Coordinates of C-alpha atoms and ligand atoms in Angstrom, one line a residue:
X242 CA 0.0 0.0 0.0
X243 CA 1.5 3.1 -1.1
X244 CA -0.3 6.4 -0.8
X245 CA 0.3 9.3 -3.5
X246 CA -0.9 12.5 -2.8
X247 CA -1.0 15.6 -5.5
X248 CA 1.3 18.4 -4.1
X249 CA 0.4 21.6 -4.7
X250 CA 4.2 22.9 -4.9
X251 CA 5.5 20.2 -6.9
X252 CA 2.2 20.2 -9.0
X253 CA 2.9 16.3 -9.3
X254 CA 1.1 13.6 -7.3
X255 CA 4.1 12.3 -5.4
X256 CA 4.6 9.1 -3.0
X257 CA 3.7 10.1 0.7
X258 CA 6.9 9.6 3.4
X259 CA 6.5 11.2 6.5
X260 CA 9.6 12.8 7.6
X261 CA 9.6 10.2 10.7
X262 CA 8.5 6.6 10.5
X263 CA 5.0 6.1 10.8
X264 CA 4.6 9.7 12.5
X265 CA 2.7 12.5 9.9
X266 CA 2.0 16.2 11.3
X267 CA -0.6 18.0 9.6
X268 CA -1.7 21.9 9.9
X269 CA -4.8 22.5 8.8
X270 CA -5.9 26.3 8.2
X271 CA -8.7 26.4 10.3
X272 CA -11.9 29.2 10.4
X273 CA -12.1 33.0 10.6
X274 CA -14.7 33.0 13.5
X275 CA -16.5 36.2 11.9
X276 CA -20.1 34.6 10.8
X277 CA -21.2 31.1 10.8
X278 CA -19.1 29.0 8.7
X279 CA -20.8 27.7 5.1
X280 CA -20.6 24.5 3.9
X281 CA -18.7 25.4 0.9
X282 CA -16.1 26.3 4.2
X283 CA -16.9 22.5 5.8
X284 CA -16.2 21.2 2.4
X285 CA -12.6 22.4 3.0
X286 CA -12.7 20.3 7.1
X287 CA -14.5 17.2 5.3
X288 CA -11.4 16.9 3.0
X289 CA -9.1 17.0 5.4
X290 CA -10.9 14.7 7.4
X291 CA -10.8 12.2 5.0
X292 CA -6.9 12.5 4.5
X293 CA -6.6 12.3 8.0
X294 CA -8.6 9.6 8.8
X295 CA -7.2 7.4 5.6
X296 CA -3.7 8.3 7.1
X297 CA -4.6 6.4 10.3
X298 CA -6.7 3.6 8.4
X299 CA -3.0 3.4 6.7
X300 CA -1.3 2.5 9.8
X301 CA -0.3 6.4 10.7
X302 CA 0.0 7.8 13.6
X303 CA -1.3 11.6 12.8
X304 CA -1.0 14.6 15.0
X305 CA -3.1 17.1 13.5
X306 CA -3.4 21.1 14.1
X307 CA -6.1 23.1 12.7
X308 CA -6.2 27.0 14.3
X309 CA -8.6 29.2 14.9
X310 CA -8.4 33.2 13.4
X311 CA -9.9 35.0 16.2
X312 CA -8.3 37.9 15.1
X313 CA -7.9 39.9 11.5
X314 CA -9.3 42.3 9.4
X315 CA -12.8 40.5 9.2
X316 CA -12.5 39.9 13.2
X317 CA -12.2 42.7 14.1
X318 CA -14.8 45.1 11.7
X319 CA -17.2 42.2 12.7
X320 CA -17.4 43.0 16.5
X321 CA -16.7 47.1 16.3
X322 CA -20.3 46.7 13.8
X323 CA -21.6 44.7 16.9
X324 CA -20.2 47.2 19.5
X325 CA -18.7 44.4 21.5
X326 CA -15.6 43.1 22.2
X327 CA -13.4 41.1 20.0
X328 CA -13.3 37.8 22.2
X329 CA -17.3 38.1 22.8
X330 CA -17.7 37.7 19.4
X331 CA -15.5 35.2 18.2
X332 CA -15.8 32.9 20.7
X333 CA -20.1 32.5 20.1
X334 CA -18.8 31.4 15.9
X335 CA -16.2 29.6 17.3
X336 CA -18.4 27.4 19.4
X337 CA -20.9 27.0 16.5
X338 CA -18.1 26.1 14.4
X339 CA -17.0 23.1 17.3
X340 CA -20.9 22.4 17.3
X341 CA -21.4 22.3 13.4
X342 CA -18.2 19.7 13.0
X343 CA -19.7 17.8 15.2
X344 CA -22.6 17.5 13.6
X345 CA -20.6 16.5 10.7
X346 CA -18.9 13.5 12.4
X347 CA -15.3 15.8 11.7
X348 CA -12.8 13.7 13.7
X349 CA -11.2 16.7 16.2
X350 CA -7.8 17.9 15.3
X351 CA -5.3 17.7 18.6
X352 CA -5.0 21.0 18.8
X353 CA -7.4 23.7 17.8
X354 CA -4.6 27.2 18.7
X355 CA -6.2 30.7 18.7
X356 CA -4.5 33.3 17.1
X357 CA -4.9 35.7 20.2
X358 CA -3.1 33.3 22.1
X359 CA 0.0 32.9 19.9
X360 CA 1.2 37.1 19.5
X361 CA 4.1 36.7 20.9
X362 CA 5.4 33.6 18.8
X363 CA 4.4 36.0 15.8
X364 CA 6.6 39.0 17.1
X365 CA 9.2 36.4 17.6
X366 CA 9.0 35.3 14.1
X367 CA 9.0 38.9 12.8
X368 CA 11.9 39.8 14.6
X369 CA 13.9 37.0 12.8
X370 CA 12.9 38.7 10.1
X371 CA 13.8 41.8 10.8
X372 CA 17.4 41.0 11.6
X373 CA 17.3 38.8 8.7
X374 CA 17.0 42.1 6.5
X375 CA 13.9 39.9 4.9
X376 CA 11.4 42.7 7.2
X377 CA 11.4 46.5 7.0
X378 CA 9.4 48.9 9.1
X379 CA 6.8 51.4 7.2
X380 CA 4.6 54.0 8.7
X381 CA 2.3 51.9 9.1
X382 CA 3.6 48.5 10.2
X383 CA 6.3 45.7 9.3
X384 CA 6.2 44.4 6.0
X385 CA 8.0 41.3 4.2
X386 CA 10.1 42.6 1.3
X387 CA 8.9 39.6 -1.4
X388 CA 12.0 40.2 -3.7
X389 CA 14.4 39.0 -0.8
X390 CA 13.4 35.4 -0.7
X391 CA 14.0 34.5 -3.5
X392 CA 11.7 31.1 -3.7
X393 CA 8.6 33.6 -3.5
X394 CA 5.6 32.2 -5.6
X395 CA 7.2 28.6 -5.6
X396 CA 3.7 27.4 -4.2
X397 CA 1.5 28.8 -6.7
X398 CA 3.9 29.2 -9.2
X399 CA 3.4 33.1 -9.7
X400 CA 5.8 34.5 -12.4
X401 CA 8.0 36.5 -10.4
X402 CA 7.4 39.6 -13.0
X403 CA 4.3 39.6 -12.5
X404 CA 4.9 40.6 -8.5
X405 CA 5.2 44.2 -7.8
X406 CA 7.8 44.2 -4.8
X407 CA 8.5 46.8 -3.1
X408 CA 4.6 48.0 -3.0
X409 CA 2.9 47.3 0.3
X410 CA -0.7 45.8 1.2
X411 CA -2.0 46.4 4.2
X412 CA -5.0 44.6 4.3
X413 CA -5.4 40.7 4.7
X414 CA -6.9 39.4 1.9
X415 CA -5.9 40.0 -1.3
X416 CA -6.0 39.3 -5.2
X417 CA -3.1 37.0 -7.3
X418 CA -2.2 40.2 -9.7
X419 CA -1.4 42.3 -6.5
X420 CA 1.6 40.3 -5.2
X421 CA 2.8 42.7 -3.5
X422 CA 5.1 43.1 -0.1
X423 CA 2.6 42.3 2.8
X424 CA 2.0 43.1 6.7
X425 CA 3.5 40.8 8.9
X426 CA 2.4 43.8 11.3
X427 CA -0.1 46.7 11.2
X428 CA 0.6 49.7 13.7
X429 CA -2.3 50.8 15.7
X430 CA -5.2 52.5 14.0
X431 CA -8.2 53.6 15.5
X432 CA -10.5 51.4 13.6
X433 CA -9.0 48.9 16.0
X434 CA -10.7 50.1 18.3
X435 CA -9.6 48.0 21.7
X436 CA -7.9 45.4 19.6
X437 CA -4.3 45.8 20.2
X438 CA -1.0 44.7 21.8
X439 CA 2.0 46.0 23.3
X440 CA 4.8 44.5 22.1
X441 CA 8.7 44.5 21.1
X442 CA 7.6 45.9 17.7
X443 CA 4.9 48.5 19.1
X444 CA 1.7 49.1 19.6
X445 CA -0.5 47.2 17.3
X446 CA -1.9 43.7 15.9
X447 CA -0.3 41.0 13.8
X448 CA -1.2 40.5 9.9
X449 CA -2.8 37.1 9.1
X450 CA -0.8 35.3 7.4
X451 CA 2.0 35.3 10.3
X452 CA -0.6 34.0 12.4
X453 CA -0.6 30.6 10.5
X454 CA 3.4 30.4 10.1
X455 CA 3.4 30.7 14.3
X456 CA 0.7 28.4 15.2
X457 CA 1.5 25.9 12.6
X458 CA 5.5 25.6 13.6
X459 CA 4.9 26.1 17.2
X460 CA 3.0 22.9 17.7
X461 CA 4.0 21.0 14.9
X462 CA 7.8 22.3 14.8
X463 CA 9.7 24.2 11.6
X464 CA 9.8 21.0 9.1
X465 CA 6.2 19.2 9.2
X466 CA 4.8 17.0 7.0
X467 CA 1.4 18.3 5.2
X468 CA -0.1 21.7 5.3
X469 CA -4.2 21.4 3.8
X470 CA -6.7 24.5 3.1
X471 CA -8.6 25.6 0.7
X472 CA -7.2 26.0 -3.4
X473 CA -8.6 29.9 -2.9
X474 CA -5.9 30.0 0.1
X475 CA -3.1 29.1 -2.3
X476 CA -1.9 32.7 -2.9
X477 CA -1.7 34.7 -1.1
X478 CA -1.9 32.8 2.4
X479 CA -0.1 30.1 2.2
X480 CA 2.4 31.4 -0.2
X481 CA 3.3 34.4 2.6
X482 CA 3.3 31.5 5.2
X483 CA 5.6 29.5 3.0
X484 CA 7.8 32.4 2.8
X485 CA 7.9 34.1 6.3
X486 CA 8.4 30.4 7.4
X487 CA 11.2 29.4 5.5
X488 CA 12.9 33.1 5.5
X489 CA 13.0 33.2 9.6
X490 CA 14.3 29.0 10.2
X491 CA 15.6 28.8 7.0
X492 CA 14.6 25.8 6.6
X493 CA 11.5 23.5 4.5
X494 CA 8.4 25.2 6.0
X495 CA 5.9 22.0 5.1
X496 CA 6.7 18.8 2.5
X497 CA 3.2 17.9 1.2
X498 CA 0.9 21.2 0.1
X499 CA -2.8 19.8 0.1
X500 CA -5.1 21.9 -1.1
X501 CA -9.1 21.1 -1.9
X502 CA -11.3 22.6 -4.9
X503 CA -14.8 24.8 -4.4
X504 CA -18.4 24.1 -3.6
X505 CA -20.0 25.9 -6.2
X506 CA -23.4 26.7 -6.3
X507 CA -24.7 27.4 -9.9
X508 CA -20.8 27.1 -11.2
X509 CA -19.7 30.1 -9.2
X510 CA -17.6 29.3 -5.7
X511 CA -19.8 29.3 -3.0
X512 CA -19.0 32.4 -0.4
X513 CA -20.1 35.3 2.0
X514 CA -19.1 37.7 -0.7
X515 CA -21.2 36.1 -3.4
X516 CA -24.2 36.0 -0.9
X517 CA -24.8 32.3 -2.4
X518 CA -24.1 30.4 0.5
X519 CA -26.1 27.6 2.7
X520 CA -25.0 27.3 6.5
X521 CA -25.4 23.7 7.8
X522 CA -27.8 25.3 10.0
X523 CA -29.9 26.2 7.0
X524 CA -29.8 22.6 6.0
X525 CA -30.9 21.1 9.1
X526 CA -33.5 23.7 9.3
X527 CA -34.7 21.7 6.2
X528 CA -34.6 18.6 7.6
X529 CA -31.3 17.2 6.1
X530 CA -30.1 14.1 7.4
X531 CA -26.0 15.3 8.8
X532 CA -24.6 12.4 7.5
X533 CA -26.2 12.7 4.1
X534 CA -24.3 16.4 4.6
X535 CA -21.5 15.3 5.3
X536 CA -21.7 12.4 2.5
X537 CA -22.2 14.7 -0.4
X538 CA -19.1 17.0 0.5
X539 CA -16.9 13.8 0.7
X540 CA -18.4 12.1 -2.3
X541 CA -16.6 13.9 -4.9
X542 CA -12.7 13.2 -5.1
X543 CA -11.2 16.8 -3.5
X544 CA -9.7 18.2 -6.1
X545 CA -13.0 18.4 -8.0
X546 CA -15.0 21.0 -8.3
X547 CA -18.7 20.4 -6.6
X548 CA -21.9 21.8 -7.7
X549 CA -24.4 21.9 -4.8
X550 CA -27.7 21.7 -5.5
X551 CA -30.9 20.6 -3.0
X552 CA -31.1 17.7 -5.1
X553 CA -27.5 16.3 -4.1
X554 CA -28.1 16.3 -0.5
X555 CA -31.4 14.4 -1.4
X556 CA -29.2 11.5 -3.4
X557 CA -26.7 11.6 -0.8
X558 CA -29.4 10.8 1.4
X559 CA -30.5 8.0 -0.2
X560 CA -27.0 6.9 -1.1
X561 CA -26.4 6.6 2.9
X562 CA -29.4 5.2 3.9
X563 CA -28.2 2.3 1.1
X564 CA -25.5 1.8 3.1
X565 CA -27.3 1.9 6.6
X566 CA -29.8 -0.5 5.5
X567 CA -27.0 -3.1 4.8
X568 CA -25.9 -2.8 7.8
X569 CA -29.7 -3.5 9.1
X570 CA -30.2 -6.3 7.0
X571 CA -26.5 -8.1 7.6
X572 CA -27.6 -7.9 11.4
X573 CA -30.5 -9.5 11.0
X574 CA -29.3 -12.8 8.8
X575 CA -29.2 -15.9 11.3
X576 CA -28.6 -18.8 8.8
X577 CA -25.6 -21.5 9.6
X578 CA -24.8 -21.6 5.8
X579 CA -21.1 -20.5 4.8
X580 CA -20.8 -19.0 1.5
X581 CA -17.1 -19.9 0.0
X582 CA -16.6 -17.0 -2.3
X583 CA -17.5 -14.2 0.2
X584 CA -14.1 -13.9 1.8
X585 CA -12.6 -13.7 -1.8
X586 CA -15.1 -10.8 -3.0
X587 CA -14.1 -9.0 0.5
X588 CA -10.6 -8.8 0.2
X589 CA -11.1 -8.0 -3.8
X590 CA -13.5 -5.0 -2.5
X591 CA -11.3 -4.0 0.2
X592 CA -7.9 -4.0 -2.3
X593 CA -9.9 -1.9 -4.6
X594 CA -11.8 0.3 -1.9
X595 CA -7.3 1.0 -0.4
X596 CA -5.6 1.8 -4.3
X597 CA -8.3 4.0 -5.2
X598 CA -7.9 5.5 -1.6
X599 CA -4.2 5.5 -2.2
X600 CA -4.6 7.1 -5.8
X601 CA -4.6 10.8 -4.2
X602 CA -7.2 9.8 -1.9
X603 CA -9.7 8.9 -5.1
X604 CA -13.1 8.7 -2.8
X605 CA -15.7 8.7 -5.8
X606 CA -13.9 5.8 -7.1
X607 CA -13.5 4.2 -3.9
X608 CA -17.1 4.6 -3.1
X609 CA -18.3 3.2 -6.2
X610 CA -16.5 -0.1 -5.0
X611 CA -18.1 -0.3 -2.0
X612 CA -21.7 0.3 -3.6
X613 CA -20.8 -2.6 -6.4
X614 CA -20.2 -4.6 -3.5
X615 CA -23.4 -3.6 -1.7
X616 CA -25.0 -4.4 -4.9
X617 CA -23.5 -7.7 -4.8
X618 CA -24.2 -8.7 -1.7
X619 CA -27.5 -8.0 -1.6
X620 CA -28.7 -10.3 -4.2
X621 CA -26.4 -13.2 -2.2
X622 CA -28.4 -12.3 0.8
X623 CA -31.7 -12.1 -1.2
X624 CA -31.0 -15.6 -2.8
X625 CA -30.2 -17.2 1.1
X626 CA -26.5 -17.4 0.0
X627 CA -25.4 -15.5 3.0
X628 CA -24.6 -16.9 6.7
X629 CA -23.8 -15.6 9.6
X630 CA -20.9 -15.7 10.1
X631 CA -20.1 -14.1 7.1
X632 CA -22.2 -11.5 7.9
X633 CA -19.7 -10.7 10.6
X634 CA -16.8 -10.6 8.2
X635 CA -18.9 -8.1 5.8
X636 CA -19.7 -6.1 8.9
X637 CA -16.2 -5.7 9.8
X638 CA -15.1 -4.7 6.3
X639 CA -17.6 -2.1 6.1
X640 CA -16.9 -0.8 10.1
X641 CA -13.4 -0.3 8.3
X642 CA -14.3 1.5 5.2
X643 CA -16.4 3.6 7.7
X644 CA -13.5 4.4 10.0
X645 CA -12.6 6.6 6.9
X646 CA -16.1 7.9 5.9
X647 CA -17.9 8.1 9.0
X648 CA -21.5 7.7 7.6
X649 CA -22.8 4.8 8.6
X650 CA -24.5 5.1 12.6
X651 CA -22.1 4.6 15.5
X652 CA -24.4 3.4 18.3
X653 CA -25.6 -0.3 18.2
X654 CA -28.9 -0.3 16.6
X655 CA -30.8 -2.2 18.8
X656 CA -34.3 -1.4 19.5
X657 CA -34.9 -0.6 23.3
X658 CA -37.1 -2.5 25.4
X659 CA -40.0 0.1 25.0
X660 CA -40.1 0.1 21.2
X661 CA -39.8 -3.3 21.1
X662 CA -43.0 -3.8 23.6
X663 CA -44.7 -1.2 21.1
X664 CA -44.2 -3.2 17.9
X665 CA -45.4 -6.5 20.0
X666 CA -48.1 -4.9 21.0
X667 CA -49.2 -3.3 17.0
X668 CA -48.4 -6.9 16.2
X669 CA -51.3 -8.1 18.6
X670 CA -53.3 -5.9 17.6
X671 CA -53.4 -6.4 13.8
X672 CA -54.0 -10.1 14.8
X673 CA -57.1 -9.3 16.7
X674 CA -58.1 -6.8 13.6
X675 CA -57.9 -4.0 15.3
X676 CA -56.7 -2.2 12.8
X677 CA -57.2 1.1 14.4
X678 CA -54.5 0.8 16.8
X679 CA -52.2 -0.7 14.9
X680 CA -52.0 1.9 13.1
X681 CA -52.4 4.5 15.9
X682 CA -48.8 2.4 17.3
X683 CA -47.5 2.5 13.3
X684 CA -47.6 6.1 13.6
X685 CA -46.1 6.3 17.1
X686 CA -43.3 4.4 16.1
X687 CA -42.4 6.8 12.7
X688 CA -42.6 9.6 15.2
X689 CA -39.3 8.1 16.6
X690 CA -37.8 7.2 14.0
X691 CA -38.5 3.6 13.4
X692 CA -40.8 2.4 10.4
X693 CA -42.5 -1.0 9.8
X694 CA -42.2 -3.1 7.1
X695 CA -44.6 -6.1 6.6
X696 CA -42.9 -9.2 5.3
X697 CA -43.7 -12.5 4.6
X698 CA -41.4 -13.5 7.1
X699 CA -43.3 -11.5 9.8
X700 CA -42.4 -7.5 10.5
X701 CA -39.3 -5.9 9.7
X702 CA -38.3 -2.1 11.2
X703 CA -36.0 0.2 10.1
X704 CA -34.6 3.5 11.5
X705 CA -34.7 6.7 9.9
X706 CA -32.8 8.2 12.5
X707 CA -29.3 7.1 11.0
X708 CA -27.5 10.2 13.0
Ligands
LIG110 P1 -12.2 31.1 5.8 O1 -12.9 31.0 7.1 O2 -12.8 32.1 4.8 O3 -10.7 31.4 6.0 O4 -12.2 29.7 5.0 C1 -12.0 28.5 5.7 C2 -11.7 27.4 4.7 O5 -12.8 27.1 3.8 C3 -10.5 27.7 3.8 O6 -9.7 26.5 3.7 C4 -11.1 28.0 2.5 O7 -10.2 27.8 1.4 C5 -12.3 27.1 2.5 N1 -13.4 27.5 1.6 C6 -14.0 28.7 1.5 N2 -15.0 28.7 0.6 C7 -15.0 27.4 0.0 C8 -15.8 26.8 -1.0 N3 -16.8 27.4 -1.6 N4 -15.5 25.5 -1.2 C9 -14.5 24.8 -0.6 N5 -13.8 25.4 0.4 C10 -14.0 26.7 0.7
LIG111 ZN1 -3.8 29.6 7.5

């Protein structure tokens, strides 16, 4: 098993080696708690869940890192429009963000660093790079001079004629043709308001990109092995990280560059500036299963483009209820029969299901394995061709394959006592013909979650409530 992963700075999908053994550190850029986070922004924690959860279906041990931007531009125009203070606000988005990836089934990262917490690592950084003669000091801040390191635009591969050094931008966020020398540090200004420090380099706040470059080697150390965000954070955030990084240790920042495509909605990226975006809060308002959620933004290999559309979370839906029903129905089979070619058509499934994984992490390929096999199965188990015990061995296949997606429902399905007694009790009652009551109990029962099925073999039940 060999996983390749597509590097964003070597543009070339290149074998993965963790710089020690069986040991991978991974920085994740994390959210800007300024608003609730869309899911076009959960598509970006969904991918790196998935690479971090193959990584350890792989045999890796991963310490992962994803921070949290409590303070920046955005930040801090977000709670001076709200009139309250910086950490009041950030801290309600960042507990709907911990909320929300829960919701999602997002394995937690091992760290989660604020920004506010890490200024002095940032001056520390700066300073480097002031004595470095990479920094200079403006009127209005510290600023990295671009046309001193000379690897600038290595990660996105920006023609170094079209960067205008030696002009300055002050604000975070800012467009590929305006490479120009940016903040590592913004003097006071009164639009700050009460956001400020006092440090070594003055009164004032650090830019954002400095933020990741300190959070990220602090708990990870200089040299790590992957760095993942979003393809829109390509330049200029992680090219500035890249750059303050490597100019103040002087040595490889990160070895692997991951980077995940757009949600779009109607082929345009979803975002807050486009106004086109859906919270998972709007979703659940609609009734949205999660895991259907969180199915749809996995589904599609990451560096694909995804158009979201109503109707996608609806075949996701279905496409995880396929998958919860196996489950169902492989828990129910009792037989003693052993069919000989199952343990062959597992280990075939679970091959495939590991090189298309291992193919930069090639999840619609991989999924259409498992659903072949579903497929498969299910006309075995129709036919009476399945026994228990392999039932057991399918089970723990899947269990695997869910380690990795997470869709299928964690607790042990089994109906409590109470709903039990209740489909005894519809099942007397359609036996004495009262009709009225079974039904009255029928409709009960949906109301939690659970609906009847009438067999030949007697009732069958099934949960809806696959969260
Ligand atoms: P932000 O909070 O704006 O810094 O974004 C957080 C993460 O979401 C970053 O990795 C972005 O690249 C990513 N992101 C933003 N919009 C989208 C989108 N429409 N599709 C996928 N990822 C996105
Ligand atoms: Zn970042």
């Amino acid at each position: 098993m060999t996983l390749r992963l597509y590097n964003t700075l070597t543009r070339e999908k290149e074998i993965f080696k963790p710089i020690k053994g069986k040991a991978v550190k991974m920085y994740t850029c994390g959210p800007t708690v300024y608003d609730f986070a869309h899911i076009g922004n959960f598509r970006a924690y969904v991918c790196s869940d998935i690479l971090k959860r193959y990584l350890k279906y792989s045999g890796y041990k991963v310490k992962h890192v994803m921070n949290i931007t409590d303070v920046d531009d955005k930040t801090i125009k977000g709670a001076n429009k709200e009139e309250i203070s910086l950490k009041d606000f950030t801290r309600k988005y960042e507990k709907a963000f911990f909320d929300d990836i829960e919701t999602l089934n997002i394995d937690r990262a091992d760290y989660y660093p604020r920004a506010t917490e890490h200024v002095k690592e940032m001056t520390e950084i700066i300073k480097k790079l002031l004595k470095n003669g990479i920094a200079y000091k403006s009127e209005d801040g510290i600023y990295f001079d671009i046309s001193k390191f000379g690897d600038y635009g290595k990660l996105s591969h920006a023609k170094l004629e079209g960067l205008e050094a030696g002009k300055r931008v002050r604000q975070d966020q800012y467009e590929k043709e305006h490479a120009h020398d940016f903040a590592l540090w913004k003097n006071y200004d009164s639009e700050d308001g009460d956001v400020f420090w006092e440090t070594e380099l003055g009164k004032g706040r650090p830019g954002w990109h400095i933020e990741c470059s300190a959070m990220s080697m602090k708990c990870l150390g200089k040299h790590f092995d992957i760095h993942a965000g979003g393809i829109d954070l390509v330049f200029p955030h992680h090219e500035n990280e890249i750059a303050q990084s490597e100019a103040s240790t002087r040595k490889k920042f990160a070895n692997y560059w991951v980077h995940n495509e757009h949600l779009l909605v109607n082929g345009q990226k979803m975002s807050k500036s486009l106004g086109n975006f859906w919270t998972l809060r709007d979703l659940l308002n609609k009734n949205f299963n999660p895991k259907a959620i969180r199915y749809l933004l996995l589904s599609a290999h990451y560096r694909m483009q995804l158009n979201f559309t109503e109707e996608s979370v609806k075949a996701a839906e279905n496409a995880v209820q396929r998958l919860n029903d196996f489950m169902i129905r492989l828990k129910e089979i009792r037989d003693n029969i052993k069919n000989e070619e199952m343990g062959k058509l597992i280990q075939k499934t679970k091959k495939e299901f590991e090189e298309a994984m291992d193919d930069d992490i090639n999840i619609s390929i991989a999924l259409s394995h498992i659903f072949e096999f579903v497929k498969e199965t299910n006309t075995l188990i129709m036919g009476g061709k399945i026994g228990k015990n392999d039932a057991k061995e399918i089970i723990k296949l899947m269990e695997g394959f869910d380690k990795v997606l997470g869709v299928l429902v964690e607790k042990d399905e089994k109906l409590s006592q109470d709903l039990k007694k209740l489909i005894d009790e519809r099942e007397i009652a359609r036996n004495e013909k009262n009709f009225a009551k079974a039904d009255e109990i029928r409709n009960q029962l949906k109301e939690k979650g659970i609906v009847l099925e009438d067999t030949k073999e007697g009732v069958r039940w099934k949960s809806t409530n696959y969260t």
